[in-house]
């Protein structure tokens, strides 16, 4: 893959991905090398990006709570294996 400022977390297919904290969905959809991607703005200067999802369960503009399902782990986009 390409260099980015995040971390890659290996996992298994079909694992539910949940929001790390409360926030607003500022991006949700297929984004080239990131594949299916969700970005949460936590309103405190931090954003969390969840990429390579096999499916997305939220839409841009929605408010999410910590622990809420965002999607399912996968390997979409420019990916060499199942990871987040």
C-alpha positions as a printed Julia matrix, in Angstrom:
84×3 Matrix{Float64}:
   0.0     0.0    0.0
   0.79    3.67   0.14
   2.22    5.6    3.1
  -0.3     7.29   5.38
  -0.18    8.81   8.87
  -2.38    6.15  10.44
  -1.97    2.62  11.69
  -3.06   -0.62  10.05
  -4.81   -3.19  12.23
  -4.97   -6.72  10.8
  -8.15   -8.66  11.39
 -10.62  -11.13  10.0
 -13.4   -10.71   7.45
 -16.87   -9.94   8.73
 -15.65   -8.33  11.99
 -17.93   -5.46  13.05
 -16.15   -2.1   13.18
 -17.42    0.32  15.84
 -16.88    4.03  16.46
 -13.99    4.78  18.82
 -15.88    7.77  20.25
 -18.93    9.99  19.71
 -18.91   12.22  16.64
 -20.3    13.19  13.26
 -19.77   11.26  10.03
 -18.0    13.73   7.71
 -17.24   11.22   4.93
 -18.63    7.81   4.01
 -18.19    6.02   0.71
 -15.74    4.45  -1.73
 -12.52    6.49  -1.93
  -9.96    4.99  -4.37
  -6.97    3.56  -2.47
  -8.85    3.62   0.87
 -11.76    1.62  -0.56
 -14.92    1.88   1.55
 -14.06    4.57   4.09
 -15.78    6.31   7.02
 -14.4     9.45   8.68
 -15.72   10.59  12.08
 -15.12   14.14  13.38
 -15.11   13.91  17.17
 -15.53   17.67  17.65
 -12.38   18.01  19.75
  -9.82   18.49  16.98
  -9.56   14.76  16.24
 -10.92   12.7   13.37
 -10.89    8.92  13.04
 -10.67    7.24   9.64
 -11.87    3.66   9.1
 -10.76    2.38   5.68
 -10.91   -0.78   3.54
 -14.33   -1.75   4.96
 -16.27   -4.44   3.1
 -19.5    -2.55   3.86
 -20.58    0.77   5.39
 -23.57    1.12   7.75
 -23.59    4.93   8.23
 -24.1     7.97   6.01
 -22.4    11.36   5.8
 -24.04   13.82   8.2
 -25.16   11.22  10.75
 -24.21   11.51  14.41
 -22.73    8.36  15.93
 -22.1     7.25  19.49
 -19.06    5.44  20.85
 -19.45    1.73  20.11
 -21.98    2.2   17.31
 -21.5    -0.05  14.26
 -19.9     1.79  11.33
 -19.35   -1.14   8.99
 -17.56   -4.43   8.48
 -13.81   -5.05   8.2
 -12.63   -5.92   4.72
 -10.0    -5.44   2.06
 -11.43   -2.9   -0.42
  -9.33   -0.35  -2.27
  -5.56   -0.61  -2.43
  -5.18   -3.36   0.14
  -3.13   -6.54   0.41
  -5.22   -8.23   3.1
  -8.1    -7.87   5.53
  -7.38   -4.94   7.84
  -8.62   -1.62   9.16
